[in-house]
């Protein structure tokens, strides 16, 4: 009881203190990773390399799908869209994080903070929709192979991809608007490397239980509905694959679906730790490192997972690299 009273008193003192402050926040300070200068330089080097490799890996998949006519199928069109999304997903946070490693101020404007918030969460939401669309595509291809060409032509796949983009960028508009309307005064230090809803809500001058509940509902509906859909799709896939008499056919199907499931596990395993309840029970350190994992490292792993476990993609990448080497060879036109 004494601990509860102390916590309540501390929270009340916080709001009493900020109510006495009339200064409106025009910028935020991202505390990021408060390491020594030497470790920050090391982090800058490591994450610069990670960012470049992520761009190269995902661009290779896009180029392979674009250049190889055998990959002009719904599965690979969705994969190319997913890789394009990953490029922008990692770009929404990493360049600013890299700049902050070399900066002493680490400030971001109010509008810049909420723009980053919007694009980061919109692309994360779009990623859940694309993972669902890819699961649906594999479910149709494996469970209904004879009907698949008619049910999922390329044009329908393109429309489904466009729907993922539009819905992803519309879904979080209300929570972002509500958080942007909270009163921010005096307190402007965000214990994170990006503008995240949990730390932002905690900086508000006044309690915002309604906004917290709405954010939790939006996150929970998005995460659990898409995860349930993906899990159900792959359950049907596994049941269908186990009925395949050919061991080679089973291996090919499991190889393709194994790639998707690996990406789903990496992404959902990390976001569920943070965003089902954005302000409850997660220490700032854990939030930062889990966010770092799914926002920076997962986009690096995805091209490796899809290319190493897929024969068609490996062959297309091999052709792409041969073409690039041939065009760079001196005297090739002689």
C-alpha positions as a printed NumPy array, in Angstrom:
array([[  0.   ,   0.   ,   0.   ],
       [  2.801,   2.409,   0.885],
       [  4.482,   1.72 ,  -2.461],
       [  1.218,   2.43 ,  -4.307],
       [  0.738,   5.694,  -2.391],
       [  4.348,   6.701,  -3.117],
       [  3.914,   5.974,  -6.827],
       [  0.669,   7.94 ,  -6.948],
       [  2.292,  10.836,  -5.118],
       [  5.242,  10.775,  -7.515],
       [  2.929,  10.824, -10.517],
       [  0.889,  13.658,  -8.974],
       [  4.074,  15.643,  -8.287],
       [  5.094,  15.195, -11.917],
       [  1.837,  16.643, -13.225],
       [  1.852,  19.38 , -10.554],
       [  5.355,  20.372, -11.639],
       [  4.527,  20.536, -15.341],
       [  1.266,  22.373, -14.732],
       [  3.335,  25.191, -13.214],
       [  5.334,  25.422, -16.432],
       [  3.819,  27.464, -19.243],
       [  6.553,  26.787, -21.814],
       [  5.212,  24.861, -24.803],
       [  7.563,  22.269, -26.299],
       [  8.764,  23.099, -29.818],
       [ 11.411,  20.375, -30.038],
       [ 12.29 ,  17.078, -28.402],
       [ 15.618,  15.641, -27.312],
       [ 16.163,  12.011, -28.28 ],
       [ 18.392,  10.545, -25.579],
       [ 19.093,   7.49 , -27.731],
       [ 22.047,   5.434, -26.494],
       [ 24.081,   7.484, -23.967],
       [ 27.412,   5.773, -24.563],
       [ 30.935,   7.161, -24.519],
       [ 32.198,   8.887, -27.657],
       [ 34.321,   5.885, -28.691],
       [ 31.375,   3.453, -28.435],
       [ 29.14 ,   5.872, -30.327],
       [ 31.671,   5.97 , -33.164],
       [ 31.719,   2.167, -33.159],
       [ 27.903,   2.056, -33.204],
       [ 27.869,   4.576, -36.046],
       [ 30.208,   2.371, -38.086],
       [ 28.291,  -0.847, -37.371],
       [ 24.845,   0.573, -38.099],
       [ 26.068,   2.459, -41.171],
       [ 27.274,  -0.859, -42.559],
       [ 24.012,  -2.542, -41.548],
       [ 21.987,   0.185, -43.268],
       [ 23.992,  -0.055, -46.499],
       [ 23.74 ,  -3.865, -46.54 ],
       [ 19.982,  -3.621, -45.929],
       [ 19.568,  -1.26 , -48.888],
       [ 21.716,  -3.456, -51.145],
       [ 19.99 ,  -6.708, -50.124],
       [ 16.468,  -5.413, -50.647],
       [ 17.391,  -3.619, -53.88 ],
       [ 18.842,  -6.891, -55.198],
       [ 15.524,  -8.648, -54.578],
       [ 13.589,  -5.836, -56.319],
       [ 15.95 ,  -5.913, -59.326],
       [ 15.855,  -9.711, -59.507],
       [ 12.034,  -9.726, -59.612],
       [ 12.006,  -6.868, -62.123],
       [ 14.564,  -8.436, -64.496],
       [ 13.6  , -12.121, -64.359],
       [ 10.332, -12.841, -66.183],
       [ 10.005, -16.169, -64.357],
       [  9.559, -14.197, -61.139],
       [  6.681, -12.115, -62.499],
       [  4.244, -14.057, -60.309],
       [  2.079, -12.881, -57.384],
       [  4.397, -14.311, -54.717],
       [  7.455, -12.485, -56.01 ],
       [  5.565,  -9.29 , -56.836],
       [  4.459,  -9.156, -53.196],
       [  8.028,  -9.934, -52.118],
       [  9.384,  -7.058, -54.247],
       [  6.825,  -4.718, -52.663],
       [  7.848,  -5.997, -49.256],
       [ 11.529,  -5.308, -50.005],
       [ 10.683,  -1.805, -51.239],
       [  8.757,  -1.259, -48.004],
       [ 11.714,  -2.477, -45.924],
       [ 13.995,   0.078, -47.587],
       [ 11.749,   2.948, -46.528],
       [ 10.968,   1.392, -43.142],
       [ 14.64 ,   1.359, -42.174],
       [ 15.221,   4.773, -43.807],
       [ 12.56 ,   6.368, -41.581],
       [ 14.739,   5.851, -38.48 ],
       [ 18.349,   4.872, -39.212],
       [ 19.704,   8.069, -40.875],
       [ 18.469,  10.177, -37.948],
       [ 19.862,   7.644, -35.455],
       [ 23.248,   7.719, -37.219],
       [ 23.279,  11.529, -37.127],
       [ 22.532,  11.436, -33.397],
       [ 25.493,   9.136, -32.757],
       [ 27.744,  11.987, -33.978],
       [ 25.76 ,  14.845, -32.447],
       [ 25.816,  16.294, -28.954],
       [ 22.326,  17.855, -29.092],
       [ 20.176,  15.043, -30.593],
       [ 17.202,  17.36 , -31.06 ],
       [ 14.232,  16.859, -33.361],
       [ 11.497,  19.407, -34.038],
       [  7.935,  18.819, -32.88 ],
       [  6.662,  18.397, -36.448],
       [  9.701,  16.297, -37.405],
       [  9.064,  14.   , -34.449],
       [  5.461,  13.345, -35.417],
       [  6.339,  12.946, -39.098],
       [  8.856,  10.27 , -38.133],
       [  6.246,   8.737, -35.829],
       [  3.69 ,   8.676, -38.666],
       [  5.93 ,   7.201, -41.354],
       [  7.563,   4.65 , -39.042],
       [  4.239,   3.329, -37.763],
       [  2.509,   3.519, -41.141],
       [  5.237,   1.44 , -42.753],
       [  5.243,  -0.975, -39.829],
       [  1.477,  -1.36 , -40.237],
       [  1.873,  -1.839, -43.985],
       [  4.4  ,  -4.579, -43.229],
       [  1.813,  -6.522, -41.201],
       [ -0.639,  -6.247, -44.117],
       [  1.953,  -7.444, -46.629],
       [  2.887, -10.393, -44.415],
       [ -0.829, -11.264, -44.282],
       [ -1.163, -10.916, -48.076],
       [  1.88 , -13.147, -48.613],
       [  0.438, -15.768, -46.252],
       [ -2.893, -15.629, -48.12 ],
       [ -1.103, -16.016, -51.455],
       [  0.826, -19.103, -50.257],
       [ -2.338, -20.584, -48.772],
       [ -4.162, -20.278, -52.103],
       [ -1.195, -21.557, -54.118],
       [ -0.682, -24.676, -51.997],
       [ -4.223, -25.473, -50.838],
       [ -5.979, -24.615, -54.138],
       [ -3.303, -25.091, -56.834],
       [ -5.775, -25.68 , -59.701],
       [ -7.824, -22.582, -58.903],
       [ -4.828, -20.394, -58.02 ],
       [ -4.148, -18.878, -61.501],
       [ -7.787, -17.819, -61.794],
       [ -8.197, -16.621, -58.209],
       [ -4.872, -14.746, -58.008],
       [ -3.917, -13.238, -61.383],
       [ -1.152, -10.647, -61.465],
       [ -3.614,  -7.742, -61.739],
       [ -5.453,  -8.828, -58.588],
       [ -2.145,  -9.231, -56.786],
       [ -1.178,  -5.662, -57.742],
       [ -4.535,  -4.379, -56.441],
       [ -4.043,  -6.309, -53.204],
       [ -0.575,  -4.776, -52.821],
       [ -1.973,  -1.279, -53.422],
       [ -4.644,  -1.944, -50.782],
       [ -1.911,  -2.904, -48.291],
       [ -0.114,   0.399, -48.906],
       [ -3.249,   2.55 , -48.615],
       [ -4.628,   0.802, -45.512],
       [ -1.206,   0.845, -43.852],
       [ -0.884,   4.607, -44.213],
       [ -4.454,   5.29 , -43.055],
       [ -4.66 ,   2.95 , -40.067],
       [ -2.709,   4.942, -37.46 ],
       [ -3.943,   8.438, -38.328],
       [ -6.288,   8.686, -35.311],
       [ -3.792,   7.592, -32.591],
       [ -1.096,   9.852, -34.041],
       [ -3.514,  12.786, -34.161],
       [ -4.617,  12.195, -30.552],
       [ -1.025,  12.022, -29.272],
       [ -0.077,  15.171, -31.218],
       [ -2.914,  17.04 , -29.47 ],
       [ -1.651,  16.216, -25.958],
       [ -0.205,  19.158, -23.991],
       [  3.602,  19.03 , -23.951],
       [  5.31 ,  21.551, -21.687],
       [  8.782,  21.694, -20.097],
       [  9.528,  17.964, -20.32 ],
       [ 10.961,  17.228, -23.757],
       [ 13.508,  14.417, -23.287],
       [ 12.487,  11.17 , -25.002],
       [ 14.377,   8.171, -23.654],
       [ 14.512,   6.513, -27.065],
       [ 16.291,   6.822, -30.431],
       [ 13.021,   7.584, -32.253],
       [  9.657,   9.186, -31.555],
       [  7.654,   6.352, -30.037],
       [  4.104,   6.555, -28.57 ],
       [  4.963,   5.246, -25.099],
       [  7.67 ,   7.815, -24.265],
       [  5.645,  10.586, -25.934],
       [  2.535,   9.886, -23.854],
       [  4.67 ,   9.855, -20.704],
       [  5.919,  13.378, -21.534],
       [  2.402,  14.8  , -21.617],
       [  1.611,  17.521, -19.066],
       [ -1.668,  15.839, -18.163],
       [ -2.784,  12.226, -17.804],
       [ -4.096,  10.748, -21.06 ],
       [ -5.805,   7.455, -20.166],
       [ -8.21 ,   7.621, -23.127],
       [ -5.371,   8.087, -25.592],
       [ -3.416,   5.24 , -23.978],
       [ -6.421,   2.924, -24.225],
       [ -7.09 ,   3.863, -27.856],
       [ -3.427,   3.249, -28.769],
       [ -3.477,  -0.11 , -26.972],
       [ -6.697,  -1.105, -28.763],
       [ -5.354,  -0.088, -32.181],
       [ -2.088,  -1.954, -31.587],
       [ -3.813,  -5.064, -30.23 ],
       [ -6.389,  -5.246, -33.03 ],
       [ -3.716,  -4.821, -35.688],
       [ -1.212,  -7.264, -34.201],
       [ -3.549, -10.033, -33.107],
       [ -5.909,  -9.935, -36.105],
       [ -3.093, -10.105, -38.671],
       [ -1.179, -12.67 , -36.613],
       [ -4.302, -14.844, -36.304],
       [ -4.88 , -14.574, -40.061],
       [ -1.256, -15.502, -40.838],
       [ -1.26 , -18.385, -38.35 ],
       [ -4.54 , -19.747, -39.742],
       [ -3.231, -19.505, -43.318],
       [ -0.038, -21.39 , -42.54 ],
       [ -1.932, -23.993, -40.517],
       [ -3.959, -24.76 , -43.647],
       [ -0.733, -24.766, -45.675],
       [  0.962, -27.245, -43.346],
       [ -2.063, -29.538, -43.436],
       [ -2.06 , -29.451, -47.241],
       [  1.695, -30.007, -47.501],
       [  1.572, -33.055, -45.245],
       [ -0.825, -34.648, -47.743],
       [  1.622, -34.199, -50.64 ],
       [  2.938, -37.676, -51.583],
       [  6.234, -36.441, -53.048],
       [  9.037, -35.743, -50.567],
       [ 10.509, -33.201, -53.006],
       [  7.173, -31.382, -53.235],
       [  6.882, -31.249, -49.46 ],
       [ 10.439, -29.932, -49.15 ],
       [  9.841, -27.174, -51.734],
       [  6.599, -26.062, -50.077],
       [  8.112, -26.094, -46.588],
       [ 11.172, -24.194, -47.848],
       [  9.064, -21.377, -49.285],
       [  6.72 , -21.185, -46.3  ],
       [  9.623, -21.534, -43.869],
       [ 11.075, -18.284, -45.203],
       [  7.8  , -16.463, -44.614],
       [  7.351, -17.934, -41.15 ],
       [ 10.893, -16.938, -40.152],
       [ 10.199, -13.314, -41.091],
       [  6.801, -13.382, -39.341],
       [  8.368, -14.787, -36.158],
       [ 11.136, -12.158, -36.082],
       [  8.766,  -9.258, -36.676],
       [  5.794, -10.222, -34.521],
       [  7.889, -11.632, -31.701],
       [  9.494,  -8.23 , -31.164],
       [  6.556,  -5.861, -31.728],
       [  4.282,  -7.774, -29.354],
       [  6.754,  -7.102, -26.529],
       [  6.432,  -3.349, -26.988],
       [  3.209,  -2.183, -28.585],
       [  0.298,  -4.135, -27.121],
       [  0.56 ,  -1.862, -24.066],
       [  2.883,   1.009, -25.036],
       [  3.272,   2.62 , -21.604],
       [  2.991,  -0.312, -19.218],
       [  5.758,  -2.34 , -17.685],
       [  8.478,  -2.055, -20.339],
       [ 11.706,  -0.457, -19.13 ],
       [ 13.078,   2.156, -21.524],
       [ 16.215,   0.092, -22.161],
       [ 14.223,  -2.945, -23.271],
       [ 11.997,  -0.783, -25.483],
       [ 14.995,   0.722, -27.23 ],
       [ 16.797,  -2.543, -27.904],
       [ 13.711,  -4.45 , -29.031],
       [ 12.761,  -1.555, -31.332],
       [ 16.337,  -1.511, -32.626],
       [ 16.065,  -5.219, -33.42 ],
       [ 12.851,  -5.128, -35.448],
       [ 13.417,  -1.733, -37.079],
       [ 17.09 ,  -2.114, -38.059],
       [ 18.171,  -5.764, -37.934],
       [ 15.018,  -7.504, -39.212],
       [ 15.082,  -5.615, -42.556],
       [ 18.698,  -6.828, -42.919],
       [ 17.769, -10.473, -42.235],
       [ 14.777, -10.57 , -44.581],
       [ 16.706, -10.565, -47.908],
       [ 19.039, -13.24 , -46.532],
       [ 16.133, -15.403, -45.386],
       [ 14.241, -15.126, -48.679],
       [ 17.27 , -15.561, -50.951],
       [ 19.024, -18.386, -49.096],
       [ 15.884, -20.538, -48.733],
       [ 14.478, -20.056, -52.234],
       [ 15.971, -21.718, -55.333],
       [ 14.197, -19.457, -57.844],
       [ 15.384, -16.328, -56.04 ],
       [ 18.96 , -17.625, -55.776],
       [ 18.979, -18.4  , -59.504],
       [ 17.546, -14.96 , -60.362],
       [ 20.158, -13.237, -58.179],
       [ 22.902, -15.297, -59.817],
       [ 21.708, -14.158, -63.263],
       [ 21.495, -10.558, -62.038],
       [ 25.076, -10.581, -60.719],
       [ 26.339, -12.166, -63.969],
       [ 24.593,  -9.446, -65.977],
       [ 26.065,  -6.692, -63.795],
       [ 29.585,  -8.168, -64.061],
       [ 29.247,  -8.541, -67.829],
       [ 28.177,  -4.912, -68.27 ],
       [ 31.062,  -3.705, -66.126],
       [ 33.657,  -5.766, -68.046],
       [ 35.934,  -3.459, -70.088],
       [ 35.852,  -3.945, -73.845],
       [ 32.633,  -5.957, -73.82 ],
       [ 31.397,  -4.227, -76.995],
       [ 34.541,  -4.91 , -78.958]])
